[in-house]
C-alpha cells in the first residue's frame, strides 16, 4: 500500500506505455516487502534536464532510462560508470541523497549525486552464463547498434578470446571494433569485422561457441524473418542468443532448436538488466524467480 513513506523508482522514455519494467520491479519490491513503487514516466527529449532536476527535488530513488534518452541523459548526470561511459549510453540512474550534509541542509535542500550505469550488457552476459562459461570462447555478434555496443563491451570484458562482429553497414561494425580496441587495449582479444552476409556469417559461426543476434530481425510483426538462411549454418556446440523477446520463440530460436544448439531467450537479457538495476538501487539481492514470473506474465508467455 502506498503511504507517506513510500519511495519512488521508475522508468523514463518516449514513448513509455509499452514498458514491461513496472510489472517486473513492482513484483520484486512486493516480494521483499519494501515500501517502494516503480512507475512509468513519459518524458519528451526537450524535458530531460528538467526531468533529472525534478527527480532530485522530489526524492526519486532510481530510474531506468529507455529509448530515446539513453545517451542524451548522460550529460545531466554527475558520474558515469566506466563501462557505461565506454558504451556511450546508460539505462540506469542511481540517486544518492546525503541527508546529513550540514552545508546543504542550511539551504533546506539535500545534497544529491546522480550516477549512470548500463546494465544491458550485464543482462545479456548473465543470461548466457546460465548456459555456458564465456571464458576463452569465440563470440559472433550480428548488428552494431545500441544493444550490440552494450553487449560487445560487456562480453569483451568477460574473458573471451575472439569476437566477430557482422553488420549490414560495415562501417558501423568497424567503428564499434575500433572503440573496443581503443578502450579495452590491454585485454588483447582478437576482434574481426565483416559486412553482414550469409557466406561470411556461416564461416564465422562454424568455429564460434556463442552467437548473439542483436538485430531486430524476427521481431513482431515480422516473425517469419530470420538473420540466418537456415539451421545448417548452426551447430550443436553453439549457444544461440536472440535478444529479440517478442515473440519469445523467434525464427532464429526455432532454427537453433532444429540444430540442437543451446538457446538463450531474449527476455532473459531484459530480466537480468532489471535485476542489476534493482540491486544497484536497493543494495540487496533481487528476487529473480518472482521478477522472472512477473515478466513472463506481462509478456504473455
Ligand atoms: N532483450 C533485451 O533486453 C533487449 C535490449 C535492447 C534491445 N533489444 C532488441 O534489440 C534489437 C536492436 O536494438 P538496438 O537498440 O540495438 O537497435 P539499433 O540501434 O537500431 O540497431 C539495430 C542494428 O540491427 C541492424 N539491422 C536492422 N535491421 C536489419 C536487417 N533487416 N538486416 C540486417 N541488419 C539489420 C542495424 O544495421 P545497420 O547499422 O546496417 O542499420 C543495426 O546494426 C531490437 O529488436 C530491440 O528490441 C532487446
GROMACS .gro file of C-alpha atoms and ligand atoms in nm:
model
  349
    1UNK     CA    1   0.000   0.000   0.000
    2UNK     CA    2   0.127   0.348  -0.087
    3UNK     CA    3   0.163   0.574   0.217
    4UNK     CA    4   0.359   0.880   0.327
    5UNK     CA    5   0.685   0.684   0.348
    6UNK     CA    6   0.666   0.518   0.006
    7UNK     CA    7   0.981   0.571  -0.203
    8UNK     CA    8   0.970   0.603  -0.580
    9UNK     CA    9   1.158   0.426  -0.859
   10UNK     CA   10   1.065   0.443  -1.227
   11UNK     CA   11   1.146   0.440  -1.595
   12UNK     CA   12   1.166   0.734  -1.835
   13UNK     CA   13   1.120   0.709  -2.211
   14UNK     CA   14   0.932   0.843  -2.512
   15UNK     CA   15   0.705   0.655  -2.575
   16UNK     CA   16   0.673   0.464  -2.247
   17UNK     CA   17   0.332   0.295  -2.242
   18UNK     CA   18   0.466  -0.040  -2.371
   19UNK     CA   19   0.725  -0.084  -2.096
   20UNK     CA   20   0.738  -0.422  -1.916
   21UNK     CA   21   0.960  -0.294  -1.635
   22UNK     CA   22   0.692  -0.179  -1.383
   23UNK     CA   23   0.540  -0.529  -1.362
   24UNK     CA   24   0.880  -0.689  -1.305
   25UNK     CA   25   1.009  -0.436  -1.050
   26UNK     CA   26   0.687  -0.395  -0.851
   27UNK     CA   27   0.666  -0.775  -0.814
   28UNK     CA   28   1.023  -0.777  -0.678
   29UNK     CA   29   0.955  -0.487  -0.440
   30UNK     CA   30   0.636  -0.654  -0.311
   31UNK     CA   31   0.809  -0.989  -0.261
   32UNK     CA   32   1.070  -0.823  -0.038
   33UNK     CA   33   0.802  -0.619   0.140
   34UNK     CA   34   0.977  -0.293   0.054
   35UNK     CA   35   0.781   0.031   0.078
   36UNK     CA   36   0.866   0.136  -0.279
   37UNK     CA   37   0.671   0.181  -0.600
   38UNK     CA   38   0.805   0.169  -0.960
   39UNK     CA   39   0.628   0.397  -1.210
   40UNK     CA   40   0.647   0.478  -1.585
   41UNK     CA   41   0.719   0.843  -1.677
   42UNK     CA   42   0.665   0.978  -2.027
   43UNK     CA   43   0.946   1.230  -2.081
   44UNK     CA   44   0.993   1.421  -2.406
   45UNK     CA   45   1.354   1.476  -2.522
   46UNK     CA   46   1.344   1.853  -2.459
   47UNK     CA   47   1.241   1.797  -2.094
   48UNK     CA   48   1.527   1.566  -1.993
   49UNK     CA   49   1.722   1.821  -1.790
   50UNK     CA   50   1.410   1.928  -1.600
   51UNK     CA   51   1.321   1.564  -1.550
   52UNK     CA   52   1.651   1.490  -1.373
   53UNK     CA   53   1.636   1.809  -1.166
   54UNK     CA   54   1.273   1.739  -1.077
   55UNK     CA   55   1.353   1.378  -0.984
   56UNK     CA   56   1.619   1.505  -0.743
   57UNK     CA   57   1.379   1.762  -0.597
   58UNK     CA   58   1.110   1.507  -0.518
   59UNK     CA   59   1.347   1.240  -0.388
   60UNK     CA   60   1.322   0.980  -0.665
   61UNK     CA   61   1.547   0.687  -0.563
   62UNK     CA   62   1.629   0.538  -0.903
   63UNK     CA   63   1.533   0.548  -1.269
   64UNK     CA   64   1.564   0.324  -1.568
   65UNK     CA   65   1.617   0.506  -1.895
   66UNK     CA   66   1.488   0.380  -2.228
   67UNK     CA   67   1.470   0.494  -2.589
   68UNK     CA   68   1.541   0.770  -2.694
   69UNK     CA   69   1.717   0.906  -2.383
   70UNK     CA   70   1.996   0.654  -2.317
   71UNK     CA   71   2.276   0.876  -2.449
   72UNK     CA   72   2.136   1.229  -2.413
   73UNK     CA   73   2.063   1.192  -2.043
   74UNK     CA   74   2.431   1.131  -1.964
   75UNK     CA   75   2.523   1.500  -1.975
   76UNK     CA   76   2.277   1.571  -1.694
   77UNK     CA   77   2.436   1.323  -1.451
   78UNK     CA   78   2.724   1.375  -1.205
   79UNK     CA   79   2.906   1.045  -1.261
   80UNK     CA   80   2.903   0.771  -1.523
   81UNK     CA   81   3.020   0.418  -1.451
   82UNK     CA   82   3.330   0.320  -1.651
   83UNK     CA   83   3.170   0.053  -1.872
   84UNK     CA   84   2.869   0.279  -1.942
   85UNK     CA   85   3.095   0.560  -2.042
   86UNK     CA   86   3.278   0.331  -2.289
   87UNK     CA   87   2.941   0.216  -2.429
   88UNK     CA   88   2.823   0.577  -2.453
   89UNK     CA   89   2.476   0.503  -2.317
   90UNK     CA   90   2.313   0.435  -1.981
   91UNK     CA   91   1.989   0.265  -1.879
   92UNK     CA   92   2.001   0.309  -1.500
   93UNK     CA   93   2.034   0.614  -1.275
   94UNK     CA   94   2.112   0.589  -0.907
   95UNK     CA   95   2.025   0.892  -0.691
   96UNK     CA   96   2.239   0.918  -0.380
   97UNK     CA   97   2.100   1.156  -0.116
   98UNK     CA   98   2.327   1.288   0.156
   99UNK     CA   99   2.065   1.388   0.410
  100UNK     CA  100   2.326   1.459   0.681
  101UNK     CA  101   2.526   1.712   0.485
  102UNK     CA  102   2.510   2.022   0.704
  103UNK     CA  103   2.601   2.280   0.442
  104UNK     CA  104   2.331   2.159   0.207
  105UNK     CA  105   2.075   2.138   0.489
  106UNK     CA  106   2.131   2.505   0.570
  107UNK     CA  107   1.968   2.582   0.237
  108UNK     CA  108   1.694   2.337   0.322
  109UNK     CA  109   1.796   2.115   0.031
  110UNK     CA  110   1.969   1.779   0.027
  111UNK     CA  111   2.297   1.710  -0.141
  112UNK     CA  112   2.218   1.470  -0.427
  113UNK     CA  113   2.456   1.282  -0.652
  114UNK     CA  114   2.341   1.104  -0.970
  115UNK     CA  115   2.532   0.811  -1.115
  116UNK     CA  116   2.462   0.641  -1.451
  117UNK     CA  117   2.510   0.271  -1.530
  118UNK     CA  118   2.448   0.050  -1.831
  119UNK     CA  119   2.309  -0.289  -1.722
  120UNK     CA  120   2.201  -0.411  -2.070
  121UNK     CA  121   2.531  -0.584  -2.149
  122UNK     CA  122   2.541  -0.732  -1.800
  123UNK     CA  123   2.191  -0.871  -1.861
  124UNK     CA  124   2.296  -1.042  -2.182
  125UNK     CA  125   2.616  -1.188  -2.038
  126UNK     CA  126   2.443  -1.318  -1.724
  127UNK     CA  127   2.173  -1.480  -1.939
  128UNK     CA  128   2.437  -1.658  -2.150
  129UNK     CA  129   2.635  -1.761  -1.842
  130UNK     CA  130   2.330  -1.959  -1.725
  131UNK     CA  131   2.403  -2.190  -2.020
  132UNK     CA  132   2.780  -2.177  -2.069
  133UNK     CA  133   3.101  -2.021  -1.942
  134UNK     CA  134   3.218  -1.729  -2.153
  135UNK     CA  135   3.588  -1.774  -2.077
  136UNK     CA  136   3.815  -1.825  -2.377
  137UNK     CA  137   3.524  -1.850  -2.619
  138UNK     CA  138   3.471  -1.718  -2.970
  139UNK     CA  139   3.163  -1.496  -2.985
  140UNK     CA  140   2.989  -1.383  -3.305
  141UNK     CA  141   2.756  -1.083  -3.291
  142UNK     CA  142   2.523  -0.967  -3.570
  143UNK     CA  143   2.431  -0.598  -3.556
  144UNK     CA  144   2.627  -0.295  -3.439
  145UNK     CA  145   2.356  -0.067  -3.297
  146UNK     CA  146   2.287   0.042  -2.940
  147UNK     CA  147   2.223  -0.304  -2.798
  148UNK     CA  148   2.526  -0.450  -2.979
  149UNK     CA  149   2.752  -0.184  -2.825
  150UNK     CA  150   2.634  -0.264  -2.473
  151UNK     CA  151   2.669  -0.638  -2.531
  152UNK     CA  152   3.006  -0.613  -2.708
  153UNK     CA  153   3.170  -0.401  -2.437
  154UNK     CA  154   3.044  -0.625  -2.158
  155UNK     CA  155   3.132  -0.951  -2.330
  156UNK     CA  156   3.473  -0.829  -2.443
  157UNK     CA  157   3.540  -0.752  -2.076
  158UNK     CA  158   3.438  -1.100  -1.965
  159UNK     CA  159   3.734  -1.317  -2.064
  160UNK     CA  160   3.651  -1.419  -2.424
  161UNK     CA  161   3.926  -1.498  -2.678
  162UNK     CA  162   3.771  -1.380  -3.002
  163UNK     CA  163   3.490  -1.150  -3.112
  164UNK     CA  164   3.346  -1.136  -3.462
  165UNK     CA  165   3.103  -0.855  -3.550
  166UNK     CA  166   2.891  -0.857  -3.868
  167UNK     CA  167   2.676  -0.562  -3.962
  168UNK     CA  168   2.479  -0.455  -4.269
  169UNK     CA  169   2.657  -0.120  -4.254
  170UNK     CA  170   3.014  -0.248  -4.228
  171UNK     CA  171   3.144   0.098  -4.132
  172UNK     CA  172   2.942   0.083  -3.811
  173UNK     CA  173   3.089  -0.259  -3.724
  174UNK     CA  174   3.434  -0.118  -3.787
  175UNK     CA  175   3.372   0.182  -3.568
  176UNK     CA  176   3.244  -0.043  -3.285
  177UNK     CA  177   3.552  -0.266  -3.324
  178UNK     CA  178   3.780   0.040  -3.312
  179UNK     CA  179   3.608   0.167  -2.997
  180UNK     CA  180   3.654  -0.174  -2.837
  181UNK     CA  181   4.021  -0.188  -2.935
  182UNK     CA  182   4.088   0.164  -2.805
  183UNK     CA  183   3.906   0.123  -2.476
  184UNK     CA  184   3.997  -0.236  -2.399
  185UNK     CA  185   4.357  -0.221  -2.529
  186UNK     CA  186   4.506  -0.429  -2.250
  187UNK     CA  187   4.270  -0.720  -2.287
  188UNK     CA  188   4.419  -0.845  -2.613
  189UNK     CA  189   4.123  -1.026  -2.766
  190UNK     CA  190   4.105  -1.085  -3.136
  191UNK     CA  191   3.832  -0.866  -3.292
  192UNK     CA  192   3.720  -0.922  -3.652
  193UNK     CA  193   3.456  -0.744  -3.859
  194UNK     CA  194   3.258  -0.828  -4.171
  195UNK     CA  195   2.965  -0.692  -4.365
  196UNK     CA  196   2.652  -0.889  -4.275
  197UNK     CA  197   2.601  -1.159  -4.540
  198UNK     CA  198   2.521  -1.531  -4.532
  199UNK     CA  199   2.860  -1.660  -4.654
  200UNK     CA  200   3.061  -1.461  -4.402
  201UNK     CA  201   2.816  -1.537  -4.122
  202UNK     CA  202   2.824  -1.911  -4.199
  203UNK     CA  203   3.204  -1.912  -4.188
  204UNK     CA  204   3.220  -1.714  -3.862
  205UNK     CA  205   2.957  -1.933  -3.694
  206UNK     CA  206   3.129  -2.258  -3.795
  207UNK     CA  207   3.401  -2.214  -3.527
  208UNK     CA  208   3.206  -1.994  -3.283
  209UNK     CA  209   3.093  -2.102  -2.937
  210UNK     CA  210   2.836  -1.825  -2.886
  211UNK     CA  211   2.614  -1.640  -3.136
  212UNK     CA  212   2.428  -1.326  -3.028
  213UNK     CA  213   2.186  -1.169  -3.275
  214UNK     CA  214   2.130  -0.805  -3.176
  215UNK     CA  215   1.938  -0.705  -3.490
  216UNK     CA  216   1.559  -0.659  -3.474
  217UNK     CA  217   1.516  -0.925  -3.746
  218UNK     CA  218   1.229  -1.160  -3.649
  219UNK     CA  219   1.071  -0.915  -3.407
  220UNK     CA  220   0.690  -0.896  -3.405
  221UNK     CA  221   0.516  -0.846  -3.654
  222UNK     CA  222   0.791  -0.977  -3.887
  223UNK     CA  223   0.802  -1.309  -3.707
  224UNK     CA  224   0.900  -1.519  -4.010
  225UNK     CA  225   1.218  -1.323  -4.080
  226UNK     CA  226   1.543  -1.470  -3.957
  227UNK     CA  227   1.906  -1.348  -3.954
  228UNK     CA  228   2.041  -1.681  -4.088
  229UNK     CA  229   1.946  -1.875  -4.402
  230UNK     CA  230   1.864  -2.197  -4.214
  231UNK     CA  231   1.964  -2.436  -3.932
  232UNK     CA  232   2.258  -2.570  -4.136
  233UNK     CA  233   2.451  -2.253  -4.051
  234UNK     CA  234   2.438  -2.350  -3.681
  235UNK     CA  235   2.583  -2.646  -3.492
  236UNK     CA  236   2.510  -2.832  -3.171
  237UNK     CA  237   2.804  -2.688  -2.977
  238UNK     CA  238   2.678  -2.335  -3.034
  239UNK     CA  239   2.488  -2.126  -2.779
  240UNK     CA  240   2.240  -1.907  -2.970
  241UNK     CA  241   2.105  -1.590  -2.809
  242UNK     CA  242   1.841  -1.386  -2.992
  243UNK     CA  243   1.793  -1.065  -2.792
  244UNK     CA  244   1.453  -1.007  -2.955
  245UNK     CA  245   1.187  -1.111  -2.700
  246UNK     CA  246   0.860  -1.059  -2.892
  247UNK     CA  247   0.790  -1.335  -2.980
  248UNK     CA  248   0.982  -1.542  -2.725
  249UNK     CA  249   1.041  -1.821  -2.977
  250UNK     CA  250   1.175  -1.626  -3.275
  251UNK     CA  251   1.251  -1.788  -3.610
  252UNK     CA  252   1.621  -1.787  -3.514
  253UNK     CA  253   1.548  -1.971  -3.188
  254UNK     CA  254   1.339  -2.225  -3.384
  255UNK     CA  255   1.630  -2.289  -3.625
  256UNK     CA  256   1.869  -2.318  -3.330
  257UNK     CA  257   1.648  -2.582  -3.168
  258UNK     CA  258   1.642  -2.773  -3.500
  259UNK     CA  259   2.023  -2.766  -3.500
  260UNK     CA  260   2.028  -2.897  -3.140
  261UNK     CA  261   2.206  -2.581  -3.030
  262UNK     CA  262   2.162  -2.442  -2.680
  263UNK     CA  263   1.927  -2.139  -2.681
  264UNK     CA  264   1.911  -1.825  -2.468
  265UNK     CA  265   1.579  -1.641  -2.493
  266UNK     CA  266   1.580  -1.262  -2.539
  267UNK     CA  267   1.360  -1.195  -2.237
  268UNK     CA  268   1.645  -1.316  -2.013
  269UNK     CA  269   1.855  -1.011  -2.105
  270UNK     CA  270   1.558  -0.789  -2.019
  271UNK     CA  271   1.519  -0.973  -1.689
  272UNK     CA  272   1.882  -0.952  -1.583
  273UNK     CA  273   1.931  -0.589  -1.682
  274UNK     CA  274   1.637  -0.520  -1.448
  275UNK     CA  275   1.782  -0.742  -1.175
  276UNK     CA  276   2.109  -0.548  -1.187
  277UNK     CA  277   1.928  -0.210  -1.175
  278UNK     CA  278   1.722  -0.330  -0.875
  279UNK     CA  279   2.040  -0.434  -0.696
  280UNK     CA  280   2.214  -0.102  -0.771
  281UNK     CA  281   1.921   0.096  -0.626
  282UNK     CA  282   1.843  -0.121  -0.326
  283UNK     CA  283   2.185  -0.262  -0.238
  284UNK     CA  284   2.044  -0.611  -0.189
  285UNK     CA  285   1.988  -0.926  -0.389
  286UNK     CA  286   1.682  -0.916  -0.615
  287UNK     CA  287   1.421  -1.197  -0.606
  288UNK     CA  288   1.499  -1.336  -0.952
  289UNK     CA  289   1.226  -1.602  -0.969
  290UNK     CA  290   0.949  -1.361  -0.869
  291UNK     CA  291   1.064  -1.095  -1.115
  292UNK     CA  292   1.102  -1.353  -1.394
  293UNK     CA  293   0.747  -1.484  -1.340
  294UNK     CA  294   0.608  -1.130  -1.341
  295UNK     CA  295   0.794  -1.051  -1.662
  296UNK     CA  296   0.675  -1.370  -1.833
  297UNK     CA  297   0.320  -1.288  -1.723
  298UNK     CA  298   0.325  -0.937  -1.866
  299UNK     CA  299   0.489  -1.065  -2.187
  300UNK     CA  300   0.200  -1.312  -2.211
  301UNK     CA  301   0.435  -1.613  -2.213
  302LIG     N1  302   1.639  -0.829  -2.473
  302LIG     C1  303   1.665  -0.705  -2.437
  302LIG     O1  304   1.672  -0.674  -2.318
  302LIG     C2  305   1.692  -0.601  -2.541
  302LIG     C3  306   1.760  -0.482  -2.507
  302LIG     C4  307   1.783  -0.386  -2.607
  302LIG     C5  308   1.740  -0.408  -2.736
  302LIG     N2  309   1.673  -0.524  -2.765
  302LIG     C6  310   1.628  -0.550  -2.902
  302LIG     O2  311   1.742  -0.550  -2.986
  302LIG     C7  312   1.710  -0.504  -3.116
  302LIG     C8  313   1.810  -0.396  -3.160
  302LIG     O3  314   1.802  -0.284  -3.076
  302LIG     P1  315   1.905  -0.162  -3.092
  302LIG     O4  316   1.866  -0.063  -2.988
  302LIG     O5  317   2.045  -0.210  -3.096
  302LIG     O6  318   1.865  -0.107  -3.236
  302LIG     P2  319   1.954  -0.016  -3.333
  302LIG     O7  320   2.045   0.071  -3.254
  302LIG     O8  321   1.860   0.043  -3.429
  302LIG     O9  322   2.047  -0.123  -3.411
  302LIG     C9  323   1.991  -0.222  -3.493
  302LIG    C10  324   2.104  -0.298  -3.563
  302LIG    O10  325   2.046  -0.405  -3.638
  302LIG    C11  326   2.084  -0.392  -3.776
  302LIG     N3  327   1.968  -0.426  -3.860
  302LIG    C12  328   1.842  -0.374  -3.851
  302LIG     N4  329   1.762  -0.430  -3.944
  302LIG    C13  330   1.839  -0.514  -4.015
  302LIG    C14  331   1.812  -0.601  -4.126
  302LIG     N5  332   1.691  -0.610  -4.180
  302LIG     N6  333   1.914  -0.674  -4.174
  302LIG    C15  334   2.037  -0.666  -4.119
  302LIG     N7  335   2.069  -0.587  -4.015
  302LIG    C16  336   1.970  -0.513  -3.963
  302LIG    C17  337   2.123  -0.248  -3.796
  302LIG    O11  338   2.215  -0.244  -3.903
  302LIG     P3  339   2.262  -0.106  -3.974
  302LIG    O12  340   2.364  -0.047  -3.883
  302LIG    O13  341   2.317  -0.150  -4.103
  302LIG    O14  342   2.137  -0.021  -3.985
  302LIG    C18  343   2.185  -0.214  -3.659
  302LIG    O15  344   2.319  -0.253  -3.651
  302LIG    C19  345   1.565  -0.456  -3.109
  302LIG    O16  346   1.482  -0.558  -3.158
  302LIG    C20  347   1.539  -0.439  -2.960
  302LIG    O17  348   1.404  -0.461  -2.923
  302LIG    C21  349   1.650  -0.620  -2.671
   0.00000   0.00000   0.00000
